Structures are given as C-alpha cells and as structure tokens.
mmCIF file of the C-alpha atoms, coordinates in Angstrom:
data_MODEL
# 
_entry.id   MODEL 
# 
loop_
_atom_site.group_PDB 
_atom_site.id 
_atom_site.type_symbol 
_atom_site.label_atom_id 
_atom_site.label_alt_id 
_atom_site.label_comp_id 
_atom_site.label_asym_id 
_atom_site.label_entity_id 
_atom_site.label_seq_id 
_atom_site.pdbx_PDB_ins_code 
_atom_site.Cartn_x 
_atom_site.Cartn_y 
_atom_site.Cartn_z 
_atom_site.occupancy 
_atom_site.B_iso_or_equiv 
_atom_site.pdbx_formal_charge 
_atom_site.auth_seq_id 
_atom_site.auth_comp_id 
_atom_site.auth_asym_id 
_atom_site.auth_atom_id 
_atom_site.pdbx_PDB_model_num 
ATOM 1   C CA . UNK A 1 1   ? -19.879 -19.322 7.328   1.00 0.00 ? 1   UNK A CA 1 
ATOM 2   C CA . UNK A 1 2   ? -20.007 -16.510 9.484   1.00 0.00 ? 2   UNK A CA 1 
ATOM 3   C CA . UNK A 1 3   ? -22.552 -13.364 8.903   1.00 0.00 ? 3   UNK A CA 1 
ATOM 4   C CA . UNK A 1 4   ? -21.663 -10.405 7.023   1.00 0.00 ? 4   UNK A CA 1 
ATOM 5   C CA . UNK A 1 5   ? -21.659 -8.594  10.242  1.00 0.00 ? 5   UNK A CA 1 
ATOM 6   C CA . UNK A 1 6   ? -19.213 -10.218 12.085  1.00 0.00 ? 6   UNK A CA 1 
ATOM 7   C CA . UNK A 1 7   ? -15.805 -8.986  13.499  1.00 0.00 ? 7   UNK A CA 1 
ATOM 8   C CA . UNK A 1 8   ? -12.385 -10.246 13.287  1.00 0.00 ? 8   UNK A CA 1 
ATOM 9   C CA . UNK A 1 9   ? -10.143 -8.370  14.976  1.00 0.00 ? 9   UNK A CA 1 
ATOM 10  C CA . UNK A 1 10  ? -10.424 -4.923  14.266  1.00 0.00 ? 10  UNK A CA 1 
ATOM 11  C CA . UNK A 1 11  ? -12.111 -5.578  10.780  1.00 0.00 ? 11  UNK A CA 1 
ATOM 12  C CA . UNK A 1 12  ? -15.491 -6.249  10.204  1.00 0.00 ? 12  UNK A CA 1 
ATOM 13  C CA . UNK A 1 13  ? -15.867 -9.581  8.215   1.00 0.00 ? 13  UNK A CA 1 
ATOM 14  C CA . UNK A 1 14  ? -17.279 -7.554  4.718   1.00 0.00 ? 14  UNK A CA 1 
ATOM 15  C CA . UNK A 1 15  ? -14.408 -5.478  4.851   1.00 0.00 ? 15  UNK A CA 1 
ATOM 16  C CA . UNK A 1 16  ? -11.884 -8.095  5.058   1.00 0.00 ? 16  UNK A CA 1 
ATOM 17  C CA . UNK A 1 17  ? -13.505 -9.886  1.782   1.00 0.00 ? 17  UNK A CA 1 
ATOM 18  C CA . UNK A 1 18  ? -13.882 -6.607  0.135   1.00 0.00 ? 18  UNK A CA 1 
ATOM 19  C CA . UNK A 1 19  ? -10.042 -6.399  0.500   1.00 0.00 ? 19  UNK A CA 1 
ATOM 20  C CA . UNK A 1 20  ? -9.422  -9.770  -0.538  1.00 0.00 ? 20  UNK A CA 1 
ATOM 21  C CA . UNK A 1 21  ? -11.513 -9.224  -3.635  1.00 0.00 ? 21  UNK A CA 1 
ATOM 22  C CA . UNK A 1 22  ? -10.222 -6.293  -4.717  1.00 0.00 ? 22  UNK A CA 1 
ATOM 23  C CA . UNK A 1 23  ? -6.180  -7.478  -4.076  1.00 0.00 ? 23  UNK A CA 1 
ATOM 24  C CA . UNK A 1 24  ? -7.400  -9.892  -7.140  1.00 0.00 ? 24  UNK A CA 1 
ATOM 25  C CA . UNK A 1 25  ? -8.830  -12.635 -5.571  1.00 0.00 ? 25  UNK A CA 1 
ATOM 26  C CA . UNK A 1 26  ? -12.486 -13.846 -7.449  1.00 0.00 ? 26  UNK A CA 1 
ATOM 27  C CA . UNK A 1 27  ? -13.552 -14.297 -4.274  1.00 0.00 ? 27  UNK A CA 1 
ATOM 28  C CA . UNK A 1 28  ? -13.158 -14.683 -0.279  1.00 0.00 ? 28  UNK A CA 1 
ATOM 29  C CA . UNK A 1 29  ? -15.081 -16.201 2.933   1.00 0.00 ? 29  UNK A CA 1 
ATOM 30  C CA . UNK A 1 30  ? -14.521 -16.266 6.088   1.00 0.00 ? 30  UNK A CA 1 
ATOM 31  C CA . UNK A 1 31  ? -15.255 -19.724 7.898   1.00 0.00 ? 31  UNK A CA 1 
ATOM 32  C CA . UNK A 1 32  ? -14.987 -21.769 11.016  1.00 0.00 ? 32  UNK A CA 1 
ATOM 33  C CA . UNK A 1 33  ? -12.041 -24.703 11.494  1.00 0.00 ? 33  UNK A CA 1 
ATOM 34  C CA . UNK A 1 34  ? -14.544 -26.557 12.889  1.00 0.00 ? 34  UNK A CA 1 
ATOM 35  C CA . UNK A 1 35  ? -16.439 -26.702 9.503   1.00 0.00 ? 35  UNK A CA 1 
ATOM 36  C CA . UNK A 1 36  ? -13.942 -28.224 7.530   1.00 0.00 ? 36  UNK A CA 1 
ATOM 37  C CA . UNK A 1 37  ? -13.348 -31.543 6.589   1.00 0.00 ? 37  UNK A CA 1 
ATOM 38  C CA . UNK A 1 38  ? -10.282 -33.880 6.554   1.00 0.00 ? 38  UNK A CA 1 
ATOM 39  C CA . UNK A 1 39  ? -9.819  -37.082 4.522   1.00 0.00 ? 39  UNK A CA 1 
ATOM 40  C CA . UNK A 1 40  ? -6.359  -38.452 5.861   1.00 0.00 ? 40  UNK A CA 1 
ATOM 41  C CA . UNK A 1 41  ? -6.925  -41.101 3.179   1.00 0.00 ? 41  UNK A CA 1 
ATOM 42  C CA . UNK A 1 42  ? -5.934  -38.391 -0.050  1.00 0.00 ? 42  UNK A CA 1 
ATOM 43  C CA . UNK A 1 43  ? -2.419  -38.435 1.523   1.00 0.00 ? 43  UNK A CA 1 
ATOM 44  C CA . UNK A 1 44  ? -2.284  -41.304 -0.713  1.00 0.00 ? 44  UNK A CA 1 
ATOM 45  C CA . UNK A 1 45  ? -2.253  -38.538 -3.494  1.00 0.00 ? 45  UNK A CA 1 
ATOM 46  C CA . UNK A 1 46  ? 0.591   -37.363 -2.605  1.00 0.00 ? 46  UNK A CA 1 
ATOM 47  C CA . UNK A 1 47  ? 2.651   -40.165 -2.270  1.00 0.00 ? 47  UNK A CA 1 
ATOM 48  C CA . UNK A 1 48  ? 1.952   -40.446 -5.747  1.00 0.00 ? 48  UNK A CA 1 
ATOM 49  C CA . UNK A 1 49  ? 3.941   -37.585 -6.343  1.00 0.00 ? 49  UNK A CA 1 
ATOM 50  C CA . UNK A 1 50  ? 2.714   -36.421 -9.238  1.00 0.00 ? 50  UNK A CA 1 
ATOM 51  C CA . UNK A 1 51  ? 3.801   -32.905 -8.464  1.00 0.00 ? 51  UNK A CA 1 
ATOM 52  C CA . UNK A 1 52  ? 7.365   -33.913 -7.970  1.00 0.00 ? 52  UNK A CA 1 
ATOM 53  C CA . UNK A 1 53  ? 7.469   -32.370 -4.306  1.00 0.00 ? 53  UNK A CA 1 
ATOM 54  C CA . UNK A 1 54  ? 6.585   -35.537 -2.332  1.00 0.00 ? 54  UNK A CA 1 
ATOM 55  C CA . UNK A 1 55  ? 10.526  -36.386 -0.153  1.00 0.00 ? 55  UNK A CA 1 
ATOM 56  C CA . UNK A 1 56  ? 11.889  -33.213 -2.218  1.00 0.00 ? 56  UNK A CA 1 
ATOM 57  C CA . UNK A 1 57  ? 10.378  -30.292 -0.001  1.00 0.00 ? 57  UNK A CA 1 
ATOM 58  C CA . UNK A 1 58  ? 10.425  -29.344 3.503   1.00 0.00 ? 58  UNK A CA 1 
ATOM 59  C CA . UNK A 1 59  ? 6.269   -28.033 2.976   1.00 0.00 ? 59  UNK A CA 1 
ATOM 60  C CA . UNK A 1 60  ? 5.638   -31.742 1.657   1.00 0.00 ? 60  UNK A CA 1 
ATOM 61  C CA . UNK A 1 61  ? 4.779   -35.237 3.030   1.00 0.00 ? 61  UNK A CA 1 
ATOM 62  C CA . UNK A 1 62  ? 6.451   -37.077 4.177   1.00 0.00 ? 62  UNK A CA 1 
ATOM 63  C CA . UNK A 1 63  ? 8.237   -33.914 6.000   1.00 0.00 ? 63  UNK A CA 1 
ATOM 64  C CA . UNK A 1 64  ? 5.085   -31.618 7.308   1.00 0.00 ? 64  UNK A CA 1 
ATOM 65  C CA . UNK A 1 65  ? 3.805   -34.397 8.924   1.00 0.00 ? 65  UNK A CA 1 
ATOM 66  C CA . UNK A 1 66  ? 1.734   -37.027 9.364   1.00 0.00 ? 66  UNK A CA 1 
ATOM 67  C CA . UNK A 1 67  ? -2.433  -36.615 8.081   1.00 0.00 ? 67  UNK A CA 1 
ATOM 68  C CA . UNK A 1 68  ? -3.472  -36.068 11.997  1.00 0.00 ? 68  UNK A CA 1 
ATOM 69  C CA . UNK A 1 69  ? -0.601  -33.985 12.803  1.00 0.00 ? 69  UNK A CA 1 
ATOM 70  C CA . UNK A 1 70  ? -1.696  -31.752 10.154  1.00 0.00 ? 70  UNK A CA 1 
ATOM 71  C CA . UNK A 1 71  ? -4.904  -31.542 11.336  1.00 0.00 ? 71  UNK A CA 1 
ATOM 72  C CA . UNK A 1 72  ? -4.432  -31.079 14.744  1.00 0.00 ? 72  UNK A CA 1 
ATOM 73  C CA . UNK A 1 73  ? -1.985  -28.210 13.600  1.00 0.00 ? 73  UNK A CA 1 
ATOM 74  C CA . UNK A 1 74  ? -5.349  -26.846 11.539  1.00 0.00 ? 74  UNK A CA 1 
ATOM 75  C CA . UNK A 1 75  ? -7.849  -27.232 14.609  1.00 0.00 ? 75  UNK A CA 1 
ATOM 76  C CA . UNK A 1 76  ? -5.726  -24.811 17.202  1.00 0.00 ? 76  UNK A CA 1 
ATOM 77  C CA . UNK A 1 77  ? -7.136  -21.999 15.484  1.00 0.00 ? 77  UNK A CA 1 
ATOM 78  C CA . UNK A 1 78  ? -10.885 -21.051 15.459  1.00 0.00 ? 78  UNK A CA 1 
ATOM 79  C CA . UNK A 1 79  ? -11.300 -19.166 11.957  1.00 0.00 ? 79  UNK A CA 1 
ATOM 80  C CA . UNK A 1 80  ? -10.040 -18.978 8.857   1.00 0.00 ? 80  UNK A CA 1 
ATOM 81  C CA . UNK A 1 81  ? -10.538 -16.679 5.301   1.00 0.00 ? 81  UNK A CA 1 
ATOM 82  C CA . UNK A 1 82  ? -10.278 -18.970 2.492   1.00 0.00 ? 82  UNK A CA 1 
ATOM 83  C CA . UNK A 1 83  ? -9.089  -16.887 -0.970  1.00 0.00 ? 83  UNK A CA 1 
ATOM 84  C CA . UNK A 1 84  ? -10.012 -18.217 -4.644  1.00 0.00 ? 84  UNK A CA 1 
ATOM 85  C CA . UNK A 1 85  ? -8.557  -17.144 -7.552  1.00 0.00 ? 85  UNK A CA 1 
ATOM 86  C CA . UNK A 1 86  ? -9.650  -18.413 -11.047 1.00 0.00 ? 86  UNK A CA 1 
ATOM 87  C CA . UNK A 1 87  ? -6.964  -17.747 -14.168 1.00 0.00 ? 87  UNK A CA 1 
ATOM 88  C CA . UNK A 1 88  ? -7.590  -18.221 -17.570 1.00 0.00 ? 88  UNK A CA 1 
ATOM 89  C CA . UNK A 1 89  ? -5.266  -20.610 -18.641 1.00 0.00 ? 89  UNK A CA 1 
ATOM 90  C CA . UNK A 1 90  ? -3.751  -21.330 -22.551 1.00 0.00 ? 90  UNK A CA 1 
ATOM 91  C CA . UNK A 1 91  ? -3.556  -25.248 -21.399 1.00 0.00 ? 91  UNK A CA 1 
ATOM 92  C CA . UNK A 1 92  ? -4.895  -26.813 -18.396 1.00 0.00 ? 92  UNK A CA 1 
ATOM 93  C CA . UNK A 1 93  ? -3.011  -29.913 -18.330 1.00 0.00 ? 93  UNK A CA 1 
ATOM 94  C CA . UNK A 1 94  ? 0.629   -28.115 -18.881 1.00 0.00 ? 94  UNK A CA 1 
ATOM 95  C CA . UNK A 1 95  ? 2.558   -27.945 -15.487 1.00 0.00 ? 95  UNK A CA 1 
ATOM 96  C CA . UNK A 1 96  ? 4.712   -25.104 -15.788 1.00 0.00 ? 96  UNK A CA 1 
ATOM 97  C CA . UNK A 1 97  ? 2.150   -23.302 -16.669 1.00 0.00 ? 97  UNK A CA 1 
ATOM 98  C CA . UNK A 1 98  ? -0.462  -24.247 -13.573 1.00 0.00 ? 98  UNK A CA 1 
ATOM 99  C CA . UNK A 1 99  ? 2.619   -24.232 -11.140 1.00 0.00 ? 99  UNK A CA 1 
ATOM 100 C CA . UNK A 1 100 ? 3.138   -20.646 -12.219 1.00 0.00 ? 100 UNK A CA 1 
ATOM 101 C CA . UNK A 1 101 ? -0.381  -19.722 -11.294 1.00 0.00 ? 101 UNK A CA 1 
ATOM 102 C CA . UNK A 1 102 ? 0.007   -21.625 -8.088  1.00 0.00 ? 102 UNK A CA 1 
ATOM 103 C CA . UNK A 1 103 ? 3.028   -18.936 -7.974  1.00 0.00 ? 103 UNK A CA 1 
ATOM 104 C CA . UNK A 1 104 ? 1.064   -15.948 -8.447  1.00 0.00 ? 104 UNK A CA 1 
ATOM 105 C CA . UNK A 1 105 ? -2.048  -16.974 -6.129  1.00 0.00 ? 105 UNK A CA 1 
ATOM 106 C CA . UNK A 1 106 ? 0.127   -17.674 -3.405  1.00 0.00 ? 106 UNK A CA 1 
ATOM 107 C CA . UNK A 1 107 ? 2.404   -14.036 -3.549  1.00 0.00 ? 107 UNK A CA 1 
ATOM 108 C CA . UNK A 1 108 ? -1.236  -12.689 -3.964  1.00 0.00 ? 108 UNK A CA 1 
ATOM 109 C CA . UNK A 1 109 ? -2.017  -14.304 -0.829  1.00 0.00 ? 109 UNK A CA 1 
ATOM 110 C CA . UNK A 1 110 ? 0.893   -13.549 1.221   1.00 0.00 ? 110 UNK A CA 1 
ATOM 111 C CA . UNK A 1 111 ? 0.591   -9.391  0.190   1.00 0.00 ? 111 UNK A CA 1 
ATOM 112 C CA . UNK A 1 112 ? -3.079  -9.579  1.182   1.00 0.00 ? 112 UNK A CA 1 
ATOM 113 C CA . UNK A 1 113 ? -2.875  -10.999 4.181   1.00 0.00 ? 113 UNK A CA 1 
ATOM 114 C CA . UNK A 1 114 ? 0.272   -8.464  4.653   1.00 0.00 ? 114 UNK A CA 1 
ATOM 115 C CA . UNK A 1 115 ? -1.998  -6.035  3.880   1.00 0.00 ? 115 UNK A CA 1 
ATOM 116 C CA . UNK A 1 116 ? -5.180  -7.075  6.355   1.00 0.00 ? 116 UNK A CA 1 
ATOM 117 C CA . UNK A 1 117 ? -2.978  -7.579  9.035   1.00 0.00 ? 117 UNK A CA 1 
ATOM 118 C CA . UNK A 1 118 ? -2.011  -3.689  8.792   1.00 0.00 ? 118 UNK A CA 1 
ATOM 119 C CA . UNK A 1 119 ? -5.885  -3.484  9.527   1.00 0.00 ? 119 UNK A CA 1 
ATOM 120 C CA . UNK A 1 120 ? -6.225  -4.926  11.819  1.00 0.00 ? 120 UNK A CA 1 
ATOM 121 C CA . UNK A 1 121 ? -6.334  -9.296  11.217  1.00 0.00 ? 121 UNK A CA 1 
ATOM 122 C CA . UNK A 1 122 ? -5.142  -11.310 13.600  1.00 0.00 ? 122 UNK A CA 1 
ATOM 123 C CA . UNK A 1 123 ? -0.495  -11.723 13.124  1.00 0.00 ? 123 UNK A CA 1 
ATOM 124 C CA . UNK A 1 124 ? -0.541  -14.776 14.868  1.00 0.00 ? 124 UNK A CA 1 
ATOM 125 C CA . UNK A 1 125 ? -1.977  -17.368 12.186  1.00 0.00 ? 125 UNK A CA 1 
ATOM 126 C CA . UNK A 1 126 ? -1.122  -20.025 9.489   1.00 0.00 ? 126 UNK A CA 1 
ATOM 127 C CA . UNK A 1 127 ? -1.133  -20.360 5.982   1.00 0.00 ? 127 UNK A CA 1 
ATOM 128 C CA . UNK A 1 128 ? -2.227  -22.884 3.742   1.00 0.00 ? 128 UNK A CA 1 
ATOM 129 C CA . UNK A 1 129 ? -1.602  -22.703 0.144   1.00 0.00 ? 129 UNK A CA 1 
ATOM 130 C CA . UNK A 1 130 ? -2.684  -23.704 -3.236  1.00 0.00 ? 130 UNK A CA 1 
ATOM 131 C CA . UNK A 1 131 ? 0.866   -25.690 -3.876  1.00 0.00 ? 131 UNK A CA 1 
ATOM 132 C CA . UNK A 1 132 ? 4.098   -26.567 -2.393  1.00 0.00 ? 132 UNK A CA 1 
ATOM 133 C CA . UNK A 1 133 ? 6.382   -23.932 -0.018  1.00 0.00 ? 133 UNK A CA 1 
ATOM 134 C CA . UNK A 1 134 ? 7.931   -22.234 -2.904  1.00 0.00 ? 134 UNK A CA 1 
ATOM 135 C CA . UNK A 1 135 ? 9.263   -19.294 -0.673  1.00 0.00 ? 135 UNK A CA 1 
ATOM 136 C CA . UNK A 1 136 ? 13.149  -20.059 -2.137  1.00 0.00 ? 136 UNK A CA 1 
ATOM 137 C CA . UNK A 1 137 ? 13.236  -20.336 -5.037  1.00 0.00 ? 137 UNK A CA 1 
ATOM 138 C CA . UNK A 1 138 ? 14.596  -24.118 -5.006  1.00 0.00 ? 138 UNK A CA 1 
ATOM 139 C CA . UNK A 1 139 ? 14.104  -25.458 -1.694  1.00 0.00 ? 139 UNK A CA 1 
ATOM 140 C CA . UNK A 1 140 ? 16.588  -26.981 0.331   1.00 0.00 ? 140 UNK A CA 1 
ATOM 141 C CA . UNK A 1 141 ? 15.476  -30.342 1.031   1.00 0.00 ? 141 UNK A CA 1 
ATOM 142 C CA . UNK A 1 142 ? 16.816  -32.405 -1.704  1.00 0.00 ? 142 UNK A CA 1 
ATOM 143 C CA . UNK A 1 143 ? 20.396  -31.334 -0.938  1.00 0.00 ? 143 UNK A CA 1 
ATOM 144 C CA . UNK A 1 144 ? 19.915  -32.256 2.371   1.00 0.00 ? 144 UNK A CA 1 
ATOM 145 C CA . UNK A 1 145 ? 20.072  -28.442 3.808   1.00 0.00 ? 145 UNK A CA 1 
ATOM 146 C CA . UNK A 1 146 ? 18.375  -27.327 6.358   1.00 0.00 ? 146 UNK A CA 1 
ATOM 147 C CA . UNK A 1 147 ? 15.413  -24.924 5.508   1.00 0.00 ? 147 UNK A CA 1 
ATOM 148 C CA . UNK A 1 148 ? 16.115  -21.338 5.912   1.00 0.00 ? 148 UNK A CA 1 
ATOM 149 C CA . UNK A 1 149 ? 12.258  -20.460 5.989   1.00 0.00 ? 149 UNK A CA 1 
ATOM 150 C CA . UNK A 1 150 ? 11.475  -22.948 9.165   1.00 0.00 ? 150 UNK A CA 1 
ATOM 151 C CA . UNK A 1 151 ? 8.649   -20.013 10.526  1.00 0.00 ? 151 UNK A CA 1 
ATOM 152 C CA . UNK A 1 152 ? 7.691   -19.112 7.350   1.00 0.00 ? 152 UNK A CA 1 
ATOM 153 C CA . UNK A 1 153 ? 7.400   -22.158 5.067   1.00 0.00 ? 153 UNK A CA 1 
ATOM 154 C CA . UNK A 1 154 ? 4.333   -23.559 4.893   1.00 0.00 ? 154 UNK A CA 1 
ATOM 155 C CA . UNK A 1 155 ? 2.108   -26.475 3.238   1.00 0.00 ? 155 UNK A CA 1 
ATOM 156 C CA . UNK A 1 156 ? -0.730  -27.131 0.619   1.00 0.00 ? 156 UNK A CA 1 
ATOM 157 C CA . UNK A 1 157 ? -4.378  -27.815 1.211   1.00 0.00 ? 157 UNK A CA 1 
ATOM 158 C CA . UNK A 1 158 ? -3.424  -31.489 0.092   1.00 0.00 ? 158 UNK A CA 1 
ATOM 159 C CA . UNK A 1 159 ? -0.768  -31.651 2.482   1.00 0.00 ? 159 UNK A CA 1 
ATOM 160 C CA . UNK A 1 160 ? -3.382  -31.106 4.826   1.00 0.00 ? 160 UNK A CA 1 
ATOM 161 C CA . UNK A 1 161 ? -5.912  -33.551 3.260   1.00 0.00 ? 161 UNK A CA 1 
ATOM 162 C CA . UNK A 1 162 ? -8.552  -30.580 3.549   1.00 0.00 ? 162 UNK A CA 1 
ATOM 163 C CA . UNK A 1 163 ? -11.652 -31.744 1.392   1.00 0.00 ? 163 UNK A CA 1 
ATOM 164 C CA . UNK A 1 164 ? -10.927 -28.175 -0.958  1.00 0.00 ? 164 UNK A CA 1 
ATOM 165 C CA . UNK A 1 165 ? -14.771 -29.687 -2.852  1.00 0.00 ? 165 UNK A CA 1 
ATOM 166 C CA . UNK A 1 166 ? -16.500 -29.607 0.094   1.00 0.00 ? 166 UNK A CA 1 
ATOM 167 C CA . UNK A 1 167 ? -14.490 -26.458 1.581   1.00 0.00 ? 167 UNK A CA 1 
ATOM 168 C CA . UNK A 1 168 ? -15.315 -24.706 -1.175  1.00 0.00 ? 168 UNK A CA 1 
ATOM 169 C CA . UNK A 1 169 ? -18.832 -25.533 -1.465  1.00 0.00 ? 169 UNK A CA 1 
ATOM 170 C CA . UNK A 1 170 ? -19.170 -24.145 2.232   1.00 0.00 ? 170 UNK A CA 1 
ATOM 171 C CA . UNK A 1 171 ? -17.551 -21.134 1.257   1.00 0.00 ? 171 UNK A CA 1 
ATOM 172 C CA . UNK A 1 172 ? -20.568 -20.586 -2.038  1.00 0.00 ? 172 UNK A CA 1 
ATOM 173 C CA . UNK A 1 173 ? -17.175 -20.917 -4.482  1.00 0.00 ? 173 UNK A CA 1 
ATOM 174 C CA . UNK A 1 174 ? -17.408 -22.459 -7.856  1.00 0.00 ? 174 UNK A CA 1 
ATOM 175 C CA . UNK A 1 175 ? -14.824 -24.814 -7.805  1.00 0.00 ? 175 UNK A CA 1 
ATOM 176 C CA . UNK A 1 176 ? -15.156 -26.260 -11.487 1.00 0.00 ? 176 UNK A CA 1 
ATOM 177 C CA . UNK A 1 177 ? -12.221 -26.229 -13.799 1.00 0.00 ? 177 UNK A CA 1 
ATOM 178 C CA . UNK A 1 178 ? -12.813 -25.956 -17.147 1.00 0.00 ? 178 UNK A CA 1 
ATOM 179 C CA . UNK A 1 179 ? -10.662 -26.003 -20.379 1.00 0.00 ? 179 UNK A CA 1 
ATOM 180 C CA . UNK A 1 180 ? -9.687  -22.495 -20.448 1.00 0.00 ? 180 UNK A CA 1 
ATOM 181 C CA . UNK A 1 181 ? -10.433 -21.410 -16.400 1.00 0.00 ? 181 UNK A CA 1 
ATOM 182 C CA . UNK A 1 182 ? -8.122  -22.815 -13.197 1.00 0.00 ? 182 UNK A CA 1 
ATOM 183 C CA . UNK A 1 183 ? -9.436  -22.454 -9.432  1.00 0.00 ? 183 UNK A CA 1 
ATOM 184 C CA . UNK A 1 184 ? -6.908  -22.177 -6.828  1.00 0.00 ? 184 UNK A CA 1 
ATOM 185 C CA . UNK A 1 185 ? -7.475  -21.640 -2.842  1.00 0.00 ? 185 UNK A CA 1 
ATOM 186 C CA . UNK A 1 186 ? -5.551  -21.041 -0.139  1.00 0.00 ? 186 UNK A CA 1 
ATOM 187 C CA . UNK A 1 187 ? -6.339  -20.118 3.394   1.00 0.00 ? 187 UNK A CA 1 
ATOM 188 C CA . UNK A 1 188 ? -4.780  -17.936 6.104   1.00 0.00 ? 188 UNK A CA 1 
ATOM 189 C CA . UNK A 1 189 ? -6.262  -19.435 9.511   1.00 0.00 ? 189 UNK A CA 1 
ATOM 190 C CA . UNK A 1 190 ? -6.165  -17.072 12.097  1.00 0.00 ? 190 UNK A CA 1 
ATOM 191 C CA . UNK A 1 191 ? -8.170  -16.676 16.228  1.00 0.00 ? 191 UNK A CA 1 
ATOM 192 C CA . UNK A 1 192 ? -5.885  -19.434 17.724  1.00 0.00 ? 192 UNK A CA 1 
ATOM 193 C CA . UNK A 1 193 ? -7.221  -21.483 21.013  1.00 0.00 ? 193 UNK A CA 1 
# 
C-alpha cells in the first residue's frame, strides 16, 4: 500500500480515504495493480453459476472475457482504491437479501467515485464491483439485445479472479463474514500506462 502521504491526482491519498469513509464505506486503501493477485483457476466458480449471472449478463463470464483477458484489462492501470463496506444482515445465506447489499455498495461506489473525481481523481479508470453489472435494471443479454451500457457496464472481482482474501489482507481489511455482518469490495482502478 502506498503511504499516507502520497498523491493521486490532485488529492492527497488520506483525503481520498477520508472521503471514501465518510460516503459510508467501513473502510478504503489505496494500492498498487501490481500487488494483486489473480487465480484464473476460480473462474471455475463461476461457471458454477450459483449467482444465476453466468451466460445471462453482458458483465459475466463467459461474455467479459476470458481469466487473462481480464487481467491484462486490470494491469493497464498502475493504482487502484479498493472500498469495503460491511452490512448487518437479518440472514446471511438469503440471496435477495445479499444481492440487495451488493446493490447498495455498488451505487455507493459509483457516487463516491463521482464525487472524488470532482476533486480531483483520475476520469479515466475502471471499475470493479462487488456483483454482477446491474446498471439496468434487467440486463439485456438473455434476450439477446445488445447492451445499452457497453462504456459503462462493468464486472465483479470474481469475474476478474482477483484473490479479494489476499486483496484484502493487503489493504489491513477484515474480510470475515459472520452470522449477522457481510463484507463487500469493489475497486475503482485508476493512473493507466
């Protein structure tokens, strides 16, 4: 991770997190591409498709692209600020109710970045969310439509197969779910190459 002092953009590094923080995220970090760590073998999670999405949205395998495509899509940018948000939750294993939260951390994201770009953060970066695209509100894909978010849509960490452990053990974030607590990241990669 980088020091407290550093700058991106015209932010200073504290500031940035300080924004993310108090937007609602638990926490915030700033840290280099080059520190993260792919496992092309997870795609093999979601081909499993237990989230439904897997052939039935344009932000999903097999559609976003191949494992290495993803990451070489990841590693043209130098930096990235990876947001956490832990939610209480009534029921951890009920899927609306997750996917909702998913909802929320990813309009969180979106605004904040919104926000930090108004101060200064780099406008020509990437997401990468907690969950599928979910910008329309049904996507496209499974009628065989073309997707009228192309620029916008993007894809989740698992999508990418981004180790989120070992990312967010980089980033000092507690990812531990417990019965009544979700964690959810998503990142917003930004000083391209």
């Amino acid at each position: 991770m980088k020091g407290s002092e550093g700058r991106i953009g015209n932010m200073r590094e504290q500031d940035l997190i300080a924004a993310a923080e108090e937007a609602g995220f638990a926490k915030a970090a700033v840290m280099n591409t080059e520190d993260l760590e792919f496992e092309h073998e997870f795609r093999r999670f979601c081909e499993q498709n237990d989230c439904g999405n897997y052939g039935n949205n344009y932000g999903c395998p097999p559609y976003c692209g191949t494992p290495e495509e993803m990451e070489n899509r990841v590693m043209r940018y130098r930096q990235a600020v990876v947001f956490q948000s832990r939610t209480p939750v009534n029921n951890i294993f009920d899927d609306a109710e997750t996917k909702q939260i998913k909802k929320i951390h990813t309009r969180m994201t979106l605004r904040t970045v919104e926000e930090l770009k108004r101060k200064g953060l780099d406008e020509d970066g990437m997401f990468i969310m907690c969950g599928p695209c979910n910008l329309c509100d049904a996507c496209n894909m499974p009628e065989g439509k073309p997707c009228v978010q192309e620029q916008n849509r993007f894809s989740c960490l698992s999508a990418y197969c981004i180790d989120a452990a070992k990312m967010a053990k980089h980033c000092n974030m507690d990812m531990q779910w417990n019965g009544d607590v979700v964690s959810f990241f998503s990142m917003y990669l930004f000083d391209k190459k």
